[in-house]
Amino acid sequence: MTPSQLRRASGYVVQQDILPGMLTVTEHLTFHAHLRTRSAGGAGPERRRNVASRVESVVRELGLQLVAHSLIGNAMRRGVSGGEKRRVSIAVELLSHPAVLFLDEPTTGLDSTNAVNVVQIVSRIAARGTTVAMSIHQPRLEIFQLLRRVVLLARGGVIVYNGPASEAASYLNAICPPSRSVGGVQSDNPADVMLDVVTSTKPALLAEHFDGSQACAALLGDLAALESRNGDGPMQIRFRVPASPLVQFRILAVRAVRSSLRNPTLLAMHLGLAMAVAGVVGYTYHDVSQYNNETAGVQDRFGIMFFCLTYFSLISLSSLPLWRDEVRIFIHERASGAYGTLAYYAATILCDVAPFRIVPPMLFTLVSYSTVGLAGGGRWTTFMTILILFNLVSSSLCMLMGLLSGSNAVANAAGSLLMLFSLLFAGYLKNVAHFPSGWKLGAYLSPSFYAYNALVKNELETVDGQCFEDHNHNPQATSNYQLDSSPERCFTTHARRPPRTA
């Protein structure tokens, strides 16, 4: 069996539970069942029934019936207990009927009762035909009695015993009698005897003794018998077949949407804040068209455009932790073969873009545009599109900063500086043409520069070459509202666009 085949035929339960807190136990298992049990057969309703049946079977096997519809929970939301989380982690790996199940210290962090319960469940899984290998440190007597075979390692990874658990204590007592062991008192727990012997005897001596023992000879005989089979025999191994990329994307998108809906604070903040800020802008700059025959009309419009970009630059910082919050879950689930990087990336981006990056600029435009009295004739759609594109670009840059940063604190600082310098080069605070020659490149790298000039051009430039026209009255009566004779001059004077080079 190749390493790739072994990964597909086995399950691995990590030491620390890595679970999404905003899903219920059944939802999390159903998510992995769709991704890990492609061979379940059927399509549509039949496949859903097969998945539901497998999930129900695993829930019953792990004793999770009472918490099947409870949230798993996280640091911010109360959920199931530590022992139940450990059983959920085991249940995920059992969904695909693994031939071998590896567990990395499954009792770590659990109280004695939960530790015994977890090992009892693992023992029942092994009794039904699954090969189970787990690492454990000094288990209590009730746990040790559930073990069938023990591999004891000394310092340096040296094997000092590999054989039946019931014979381990007597074997080690023969090497180091209780009178020579630490404390000179023999414990009722064989695990304590083993630990005393290993810590009080040189590893080289223990390894040498094991190499010449009957236990080692029996082990070598078993290995030789396995090698002689050359892969033939009655053993049937079921290899895990990953779901198609399209199925992965669909299942990941459903999980992302469900998690967002159960944590509505951030979404409500984006939508509510967009409408509230738009209302403040509408009240502050109400009907700027009444100043079209004054310089204040230009000044107010420039202030509105820059304020919009500043607001969406700041709100885009909420995307900084998008990748960091789920990076452990992504790394763990991708390593287990549940899904690919592209499917996860596409689903996460889609579920962040629609509710957080597209809808808020739309609400902002619908609430503020007509109240402020900006250019009519359908230009509000262009205004809204520019804000959406700017929000998408700014959020993408913040996502990148969050991904590259070592911590959330560093990500917040780096993202804030990035947005600050982007606004500096927008052209509103200082004419870009007056920047030092080496700094002018910053304008062409700044998303705010392009968004600001696009907003100004959409508002000021008219089809007949004037900066303003009477949008609220007669479109032809524009002479009283003209501030400059041409859009080019209007931009050079007010929008501060860098001069063109010959």
Coordinates of C-alpha atoms in Angstrom, one line a residue:
M1 CA 0.0 0.0 0.0
T2 CA 1.4 3.4 -1.0
P3 CA 1.4 6.4 1.3
S4 CA -1.3 8.0 -0.8
Q5 CA -3.5 4.9 -0.5
L6 CA -2.9 4.7 3.2
R7 CA -4.1 8.3 3.6
R8 CA -7.3 7.5 1.7
A9 CA -7.9 4.3 3.7
S10 CA -7.3 5.8 7.1
G11 CA -8.6 8.4 9.5
Y12 CA -6.6 10.7 11.7
V13 CA -7.9 12.4 14.9
V14 CA -5.7 15.2 16.0
Q15 CA -4.9 16.0 19.6
Q16 CA -6.8 19.3 19.7
D17 CA -10.3 19.4 18.4
I18 CA -10.6 21.6 15.3
L19 CA -14.3 22.2 14.8
P20 CA -16.5 25.0 13.5
G21 CA -18.3 26.5 16.4
M22 CA -21.4 27.8 14.6
L23 CA -22.6 24.4 13.3
T24 CA -24.6 21.7 15.1
V25 CA -23.1 18.2 15.5
T26 CA -25.4 16.8 12.9
E27 CA -24.7 19.6 10.4
H28 CA -20.9 19.2 10.8
L29 CA -21.1 15.4 10.3
T30 CA -23.4 15.9 7.3
F31 CA -21.0 18.3 5.8
H32 CA -18.1 15.8 6.0
A33 CA -20.4 12.9 4.9
H34 CA -21.1 14.6 1.6
L35 CA -17.4 15.3 1.0
R36 CA -16.0 11.9 2.3
T37 CA -18.6 9.3 1.2
R38 CA -18.8 9.7 -2.5
S39 CA -19.1 6.0 -2.9
A40 CA -22.4 6.0 -0.9
G41 CA -24.1 5.8 -4.3
G42 CA -27.2 7.4 -5.6
A43 CA -27.9 11.0 -6.6
G44 CA -30.2 13.7 -5.4
P45 CA -32.7 12.5 -2.8
E46 CA -31.3 9.0 -2.7
R47 CA -27.8 10.3 -1.9
R48 CA -29.2 12.6 0.8
R49 CA -30.9 9.7 2.4
N50 CA -27.7 7.6 2.3
V51 CA -25.8 10.5 3.9
A52 CA -28.4 11.0 6.6
S53 CA -28.5 7.3 7.3
R54 CA -24.7 7.2 7.7
V55 CA -24.6 10.3 9.9
E56 CA -27.4 8.8 12.1
S57 CA -25.4 5.6 12.4
V58 CA -22.2 7.3 13.5
V59 CA -24.1 9.6 15.9
R60 CA -25.6 6.5 17.6
E61 CA -22.3 4.7 17.6
L62 CA -20.5 7.6 19.3
G63 CA -23.3 8.2 21.8
L64 CA -24.0 11.7 20.5
Q65 CA -27.8 11.5 20.3
L66 CA -28.5 14.0 23.1
V67 CA -26.3 16.7 21.5
A68 CA -27.0 15.9 17.8
H69 CA -28.8 19.2 17.2
S70 CA -26.7 21.3 19.6
L71 CA -24.1 23.9 18.4
I72 CA -20.6 22.7 18.7
G73 CA -19.6 26.1 20.2
N74 CA -16.4 28.1 20.4
A75 CA -14.7 30.7 22.6
M76 CA -17.6 33.2 21.9
R77 CA -20.5 30.7 21.9
R78 CA -21.3 28.0 24.5
G79 CA -21.6 24.6 23.0
V80 CA -21.1 20.9 23.7
S81 CA -18.6 19.6 26.3
G82 CA -14.9 18.7 25.7
G83 CA -15.6 15.0 25.8
E84 CA -18.4 15.4 23.3
K85 CA -16.2 17.5 21.0
R86 CA -13.6 14.7 21.1
R87 CA -16.3 12.2 20.1
V88 CA -17.4 14.5 17.2
S89 CA -13.8 14.6 16.0
I90 CA -13.7 10.8 16.0
A91 CA -17.2 10.6 14.4
V92 CA -15.9 12.7 11.4
E93 CA -13.2 10.2 10.7
L94 CA -15.5 7.2 11.0
L95 CA -17.9 8.5 8.3
S96 CA -15.8 7.0 5.5
H97 CA -15.4 3.6 7.1
P98 CA -11.6 3.8 7.5
A99 CA -9.5 0.6 7.6
V100 CA -7.1 2.2 10.1
L101 CA -7.9 4.9 12.6
F102 CA -5.1 7.0 14.2
L103 CA -5.7 9.1 17.3
D104 CA -3.2 11.5 18.7
E105 CA -3.6 11.5 22.5
P106 CA -7.4 11.3 22.5
T107 CA -7.6 11.8 26.3
T108 CA -5.7 15.0 26.4
G109 CA -7.6 17.8 28.1
L110 CA -10.4 15.5 29.3
D111 CA -11.3 14.6 32.8
S112 CA -10.9 11.0 34.0
T113 CA -14.6 10.1 33.3
N114 CA -14.7 11.5 29.8
A115 CA -11.3 10.0 29.1
V116 CA -12.5 6.5 30.0
N117 CA -15.7 7.0 27.9
V118 CA -13.7 8.0 24.8
V119 CA -11.3 5.0 25.1
Q120 CA -14.3 2.7 25.6
I121 CA -15.8 4.0 22.4
V122 CA -12.5 3.5 20.6
S123 CA -12.3 0.0 22.0
R124 CA -15.7 -0.9 20.6
I125 CA -14.7 0.5 17.2
A126 CA -11.6 -1.7 17.2
A127 CA -13.7 -4.7 18.2
R128 CA -15.9 -4.2 15.1
G129 CA -12.9 -4.6 12.8
T130 CA -11.2 -1.2 12.5
T131 CA -7.5 -1.2 13.3
V132 CA -7.0 1.5 15.9
A133 CA -3.7 3.0 16.8
M134 CA -3.5 5.8 19.4
S135 CA -0.8 7.5 21.4
I136 CA -1.4 7.9 25.2
H137 CA 0.6 9.0 28.2
Q138 CA 0.3 7.2 31.5
P139 CA -3.4 6.1 31.3
R140 CA -5.3 5.2 34.3
L141 CA -6.0 1.5 35.1
E142 CA -9.5 1.4 33.6
I143 CA -8.1 2.7 30.3
F144 CA -5.1 0.4 30.2
Q145 CA -7.3 -2.6 30.7
L146 CA -9.1 -1.6 27.4
L147 CA -5.9 -1.8 25.4
R148 CA -5.2 -5.0 23.4
R149 CA -1.6 -4.3 22.3
V150 CA 1.0 -1.9 23.6
V151 CA 4.0 -0.3 21.9
L152 CA 6.3 1.3 24.6
L153 CA 8.8 3.9 23.5
A154 CA 11.7 5.2 25.5
R155 CA 13.6 8.4 25.1
G156 CA 14.8 8.8 21.5
G157 CA 11.9 6.8 20.1
V158 CA 13.5 3.5 21.0
I159 CA 11.1 0.5 21.1
V160 CA 11.4 -1.2 24.4
Y161 CA 8.2 -3.4 24.2
N162 CA 5.7 -4.3 21.5
G163 CA 3.2 -7.0 22.4
P164 CA 0.0 -7.8 24.3
A165 CA -0.9 -5.2 26.9
S166 CA -1.6 -7.9 29.5
E167 CA 2.0 -9.1 29.4
A168 CA 3.7 -5.7 29.4
A169 CA 4.1 -5.3 33.2
S170 CA 5.5 -8.8 33.8
Y171 CA 7.9 -8.4 30.9
L172 CA 9.3 -5.1 32.3
N173 CA 9.3 -6.4 35.9
A174 CA 11.7 -9.1 34.8
I175 CA 14.1 -6.4 33.6
C176 CA 13.7 -4.1 36.5
P177 CA 12.1 -5.6 39.6
P178 CA 9.9 -3.4 41.8
S179 CA 12.7 -3.1 44.4
R180 CA 14.9 -1.4 41.8
S181 CA 12.2 0.8 40.3
V182 CA 11.5 4.4 41.3
G183 CA 10.1 4.5 44.8
G184 CA 10.5 0.8 45.3
V185 CA 6.7 0.2 45.4
Q186 CA 4.8 -1.6 42.7
S187 CA 1.6 0.0 41.5
D188 CA -1.6 -1.8 40.6
N189 CA -1.6 0.1 37.3
P190 CA 0.7 -1.6 34.8
A191 CA 1.2 1.8 33.1
D192 CA 2.8 3.1 36.3
V193 CA 5.2 0.2 36.3
M194 CA 6.1 0.7 32.7
L195 CA 6.8 4.4 33.3
D196 CA 8.9 3.7 36.3
V197 CA 11.0 1.1 34.4
V198 CA 11.5 3.3 31.4
T199 CA 12.6 6.4 33.4
S200 CA 15.0 4.4 35.7
T201 CA 16.7 2.3 33.0
K202 CA 18.9 3.3 30.1
P203 CA 17.0 3.1 26.8
A204 CA 19.9 1.2 25.1
L205 CA 19.7 -1.6 27.8
L206 CA 15.9 -1.9 27.3
A207 CA 16.2 -1.9 23.5
E208 CA 18.9 -4.6 23.7
H209 CA 16.7 -6.8 26.0
F210 CA 13.7 -6.4 23.7
D211 CA 15.7 -7.4 20.6
G212 CA 16.5 -10.7 22.2
S213 CA 13.1 -11.4 23.6
Q214 CA 10.3 -13.7 22.5
A215 CA 8.0 -10.7 22.1
C216 CA 10.4 -9.4 19.4
A217 CA 10.7 -12.8 17.7
A218 CA 6.9 -13.1 17.6
L219 CA 6.6 -9.6 16.1
L220 CA 9.1 -10.3 13.4
G221 CA 7.3 -13.5 12.6
D222 CA 4.0 -11.7 12.2
L223 CA 5.6 -9.1 9.9
A224 CA 7.2 -11.8 7.8
A225 CA 3.8 -13.5 7.4
L226 CA 2.3 -10.3 6.2
E227 CA 5.0 -9.6 3.7
S228 CA 4.7 -13.1 2.3
R229 CA 1.0 -12.5 1.4
N230 CA 2.1 -9.8 -1.2
G231 CA -1.2 -8.0 -0.9
D232 CA -3.3 -11.2 -1.4
G233 CA -5.9 -12.3 1.0
P234 CA -9.5 -11.7 2.1
M235 CA -8.9 -8.2 3.4
Q236 CA -11.1 -5.7 1.7
I237 CA -10.1 -2.0 2.1
R238 CA -12.4 0.8 1.2
F239 CA -10.5 3.8 -0.1
R240 CA -12.0 7.3 0.4
V241 CA -13.0 9.0 -2.9
P242 CA -13.1 12.8 -2.7
A243 CA -16.2 14.7 -3.9
S244 CA -16.0 16.6 -7.2
P245 CA -14.9 20.2 -7.1
L246 CA -18.4 21.4 -7.9
V247 CA -19.8 19.4 -5.0
Q248 CA -17.0 20.7 -2.7
F249 CA -17.8 24.3 -3.7
R250 CA -21.6 23.8 -3.1
I251 CA -21.2 22.2 0.3
L252 CA -18.6 24.7 1.5
A253 CA -20.8 27.6 0.4
V254 CA -23.8 26.2 2.3
R255 CA -21.6 25.9 5.4
A256 CA -20.3 29.5 5.1
V257 CA -23.8 31.0 4.6
R258 CA -25.1 29.0 7.6
S259 CA -22.3 30.1 9.8
S260 CA -22.8 33.8 8.8
L261 CA -26.5 33.6 9.5
R262 CA -25.9 32.3 13.0
N263 CA -23.5 35.0 13.7
P264 CA -25.4 38.0 12.4
T265 CA -23.6 40.7 14.3
L266 CA -21.1 41.5 11.6
L267 CA -23.6 41.4 8.8
A268 CA -26.1 43.6 10.7
M269 CA -23.3 46.0 11.4
H270 CA -22.3 46.3 7.7
L271 CA -25.9 46.7 6.5
G272 CA -27.1 48.9 9.3
L273 CA -24.0 51.1 9.4
A274 CA -24.2 51.6 5.6
M275 CA -27.8 52.9 5.9
A276 CA -27.0 55.0 9.0
V277 CA -23.9 56.6 7.5
A278 CA -25.8 57.2 4.2
G279 CA -28.5 59.0 6.2
V280 CA -25.9 61.2 7.9
V281 CA -24.4 62.0 4.5
G282 CA -27.8 62.8 3.1
Y283 CA -28.6 65.1 6.0
T284 CA -25.2 66.9 6.0
Y285 CA -25.0 67.4 2.2
H286 CA -28.7 67.8 1.5
D287 CA -29.5 69.1 -2.0
V288 CA -26.0 70.2 -3.0
S289 CA -27.5 71.2 -6.4
Q290 CA -28.6 74.5 -4.9
Y291 CA -24.9 75.6 -4.8
N292 CA -24.2 74.7 -8.5
N293 CA -23.5 78.4 -9.3
E294 CA -21.0 78.6 -6.5
T295 CA -17.6 77.1 -5.8
A296 CA -19.2 75.5 -2.7
G297 CA -21.0 73.2 -5.1
V298 CA -17.7 71.7 -6.3
Q299 CA -16.2 71.6 -2.8
D300 CA -19.2 69.8 -1.4
R301 CA -19.1 67.2 -4.2
F302 CA -15.4 66.5 -3.7
G303 CA -16.0 66.1 0.0
I304 CA -18.8 63.6 -0.6
M305 CA -16.7 61.5 -2.9
F306 CA -13.7 61.4 -0.6
F307 CA -15.9 60.7 2.5
C308 CA -17.5 57.7 0.6
L309 CA -14.1 56.3 -0.1
T310 CA -12.9 56.8 3.4
Y311 CA -15.9 55.0 4.8
F312 CA -15.6 52.0 2.6
S313 CA -11.8 51.9 3.2
L314 CA -12.4 51.7 6.9
I315 CA -15.2 49.2 6.7
S316 CA -13.2 46.9 4.4
L317 CA -10.8 46.3 7.4
S318 CA -13.4 43.8 8.6
S319 CA -12.1 41.4 6.0
L320 CA -8.7 41.2 7.7
P321 CA -9.5 38.2 9.9
L322 CA -11.5 36.4 7.1
W323 CA -8.7 33.8 6.5
R324 CA -7.1 33.9 9.9
D325 CA -10.2 32.9 11.8
E326 CA -10.6 29.6 9.9
V327 CA -7.0 28.9 8.9
R328 CA -6.7 26.0 11.4
I329 CA -10.0 24.4 10.2
F330 CA -8.9 24.8 6.5
I331 CA -5.5 23.3 7.0
H332 CA -6.9 20.4 9.0
E333 CA -9.7 19.6 6.6
R334 CA -7.7 20.0 3.5
A335 CA -4.9 17.8 4.9
S336 CA -7.6 15.1 5.6
G337 CA -8.6 15.3 1.9
A338 CA -12.1 16.7 2.5
Y339 CA -11.8 19.4 -0.2
G340 CA -9.3 21.3 -2.3
T341 CA -7.9 24.8 -1.9
L342 CA -9.7 26.2 -5.0
A343 CA -13.2 25.1 -3.8
Y344 CA -12.6 26.6 -0.3
Y345 CA -11.2 29.8 -1.7
A346 CA -14.1 30.3 -4.2
A347 CA -16.8 29.5 -1.6
T348 CA -15.4 31.7 1.1
I349 CA -14.9 34.7 -1.3
L350 CA -18.4 34.3 -2.7
C351 CA -20.1 34.2 0.7
D352 CA -18.1 37.3 1.8
V353 CA -18.5 39.3 -1.4
A354 CA -22.3 39.3 -1.7
P355 CA -23.4 40.2 1.8
F356 CA -20.5 42.3 2.9
R357 CA -19.0 43.9 -0.2
I358 CA -21.9 44.4 -2.7
V359 CA -25.0 44.9 -0.7
P360 CA -23.7 47.7 1.6
P361 CA -22.6 50.0 -1.3
M362 CA -26.0 49.4 -2.9
L363 CA -27.9 50.4 0.3
F364 CA -25.5 53.4 0.8
T365 CA -26.3 54.7 -2.8
L366 CA -30.0 54.1 -2.6
V367 CA -30.3 56.0 0.7
S368 CA -28.0 58.9 0.1
Y369 CA -27.8 59.6 -3.6
S370 CA -31.1 61.3 -4.3
T371 CA -31.1 63.0 -0.9
V372 CA -27.8 64.7 -1.6
G373 CA -29.0 65.6 -5.0
L374 CA -26.1 64.3 -7.1
A375 CA -26.2 64.0 -10.9
G376 CA -29.3 62.5 -12.4
G377 CA -29.9 60.8 -15.7
G378 CA -29.0 57.3 -14.4
R379 CA -25.6 58.2 -13.1
W380 CA -26.4 56.8 -9.7
T381 CA -25.9 53.3 -11.2
T382 CA -22.3 54.3 -12.2
F383 CA -21.8 55.8 -8.7
M384 CA -22.9 52.6 -7.1
T385 CA -20.8 50.4 -9.4
I386 CA -17.7 52.4 -8.6
L387 CA -18.3 52.1 -4.8
I388 CA -18.8 48.3 -5.2
L389 CA -15.6 47.8 -7.2
F390 CA -13.7 50.0 -4.8
N391 CA -15.1 48.0 -1.8
L392 CA -14.1 44.7 -3.5
V393 CA -10.6 45.8 -4.2
S394 CA -10.0 47.3 -0.8
S395 CA -11.4 44.2 0.9
S396 CA -9.2 42.0 -1.2
L397 CA -6.1 43.9 -0.2
C398 CA -7.1 43.6 3.4
M399 CA -7.6 39.9 3.0
L400 CA -4.1 39.6 1.6
M401 CA -2.7 41.6 4.5
G402 CA -4.5 39.4 7.0
L403 CA -3.2 36.2 5.3
L404 CA 0.4 37.5 5.2
S405 CA 0.4 38.8 8.8
G406 CA 1.5 36.8 11.7
S407 CA -1.3 37.9 14.1
N408 CA -4.5 39.9 14.1
A409 CA -2.7 42.8 15.8
V410 CA -0.1 43.0 13.0
A411 CA -2.8 42.5 10.4
N412 CA -4.9 45.4 11.8
A413 CA -1.9 47.8 11.9
A414 CA -0.8 46.8 8.3
G415 CA -4.3 47.0 6.9
S416 CA -4.9 50.4 8.5
L417 CA -1.6 51.8 7.1
L418 CA -2.4 50.4 3.6
M419 CA -5.8 52.1 3.6
L420 CA -4.4 55.4 4.9
F421 CA -1.7 55.7 2.2
S422 CA -4.3 54.7 -0.4
L423 CA -6.4 57.6 0.6
L424 CA -3.4 59.9 0.8
F425 CA -2.8 59.4 -2.9
A426 CA -6.5 59.7 -3.9
G427 CA -5.9 63.3 -5.1
Y428 CA -8.3 65.1 -2.7
L429 CA -5.9 65.9 0.2
K430 CA -3.0 67.0 -2.1
N431 CA -2.7 67.5 -5.8
V432 CA -0.9 64.4 -7.1
A433 CA 1.1 66.5 -9.5
H434 CA 2.7 68.3 -6.6
F435 CA 4.0 65.1 -4.9
P436 CA 7.8 64.5 -5.1
S437 CA 8.7 62.7 -8.3
G438 CA 9.4 59.4 -6.6
W439 CA 6.0 59.5 -4.9
K440 CA 3.8 60.0 -7.9
L441 CA 3.9 56.3 -8.6
G442 CA 1.9 55.8 -5.4
A443 CA -1.2 57.4 -7.1
Y444 CA -1.2 54.9 -9.9
L445 CA -0.9 52.1 -7.3
S446 CA -3.7 53.5 -5.1
P447 CA -7.2 52.1 -5.6
S448 CA -8.5 55.3 -4.0
F449 CA -7.0 57.4 -6.8
Y450 CA -8.9 55.6 -9.5
A451 CA -12.1 55.4 -7.6
Y452 CA -12.0 59.1 -6.6
N453 CA -11.4 60.4 -10.1
A454 CA -14.0 58.1 -11.5
L455 CA -16.6 59.4 -9.0
V456 CA -15.7 63.0 -9.8
K457 CA -15.8 62.4 -13.5
N458 CA -19.2 60.7 -13.2
E459 CA -20.6 63.7 -11.3
L460 CA -19.0 66.6 -13.1
E461 CA -18.5 65.7 -16.7
T462 CA -21.5 66.4 -19.0
V463 CA -22.2 65.4 -22.6
D464 CA -21.9 69.0 -23.8
G465 CA -18.5 69.6 -22.1
Q466 CA -19.8 71.4 -19.0
C467 CA -19.0 70.6 -15.4
F468 CA -22.6 71.0 -14.1
E469 CA -26.1 70.9 -15.5
D470 CA -29.4 71.6 -14.0
H471 CA -30.5 68.0 -13.0
N472 CA -33.5 69.1 -11.1
H473 CA -35.1 71.4 -13.6
N474 CA -34.6 72.0 -17.3
P475 CA -31.6 69.9 -18.6
Q476 CA -31.1 72.4 -21.4
A477 CA -30.8 75.4 -19.1
T478 CA -27.3 74.8 -18.0
S479 CA -25.6 78.2 -18.4
N480 CA -26.4 79.2 -14.9
Y481 CA -24.7 76.1 -13.5
Q482 CA -21.5 76.0 -15.6
L483 CA -18.3 76.3 -13.5
D484 CA -15.7 75.4 -16.2
S485 CA -15.8 75.4 -19.9
S486 CA -14.5 71.8 -20.3
P487 CA -14.3 68.6 -18.3
E488 CA -10.5 68.5 -18.8
R489 CA -10.1 71.9 -17.2
C490 CA -12.5 70.9 -14.5
F491 CA -10.5 67.8 -13.6
T492 CA -7.1 69.6 -13.8
T493 CA -8.4 72.3 -11.4
H494 CA -10.5 70.4 -9.0
A495 CA -10.0 66.6 -9.3
R496 CA -6.2 67.0 -9.2
R497 CA -5.5 64.4 -11.8
P498 CA -1.8 64.0 -12.6
P499 CA -0.9 65.8 -15.8
R500 CA -0.6 63.8 -18.9
T501 CA 2.9 63.3 -20.3
A502 CA 3.6 63.8 -23.9

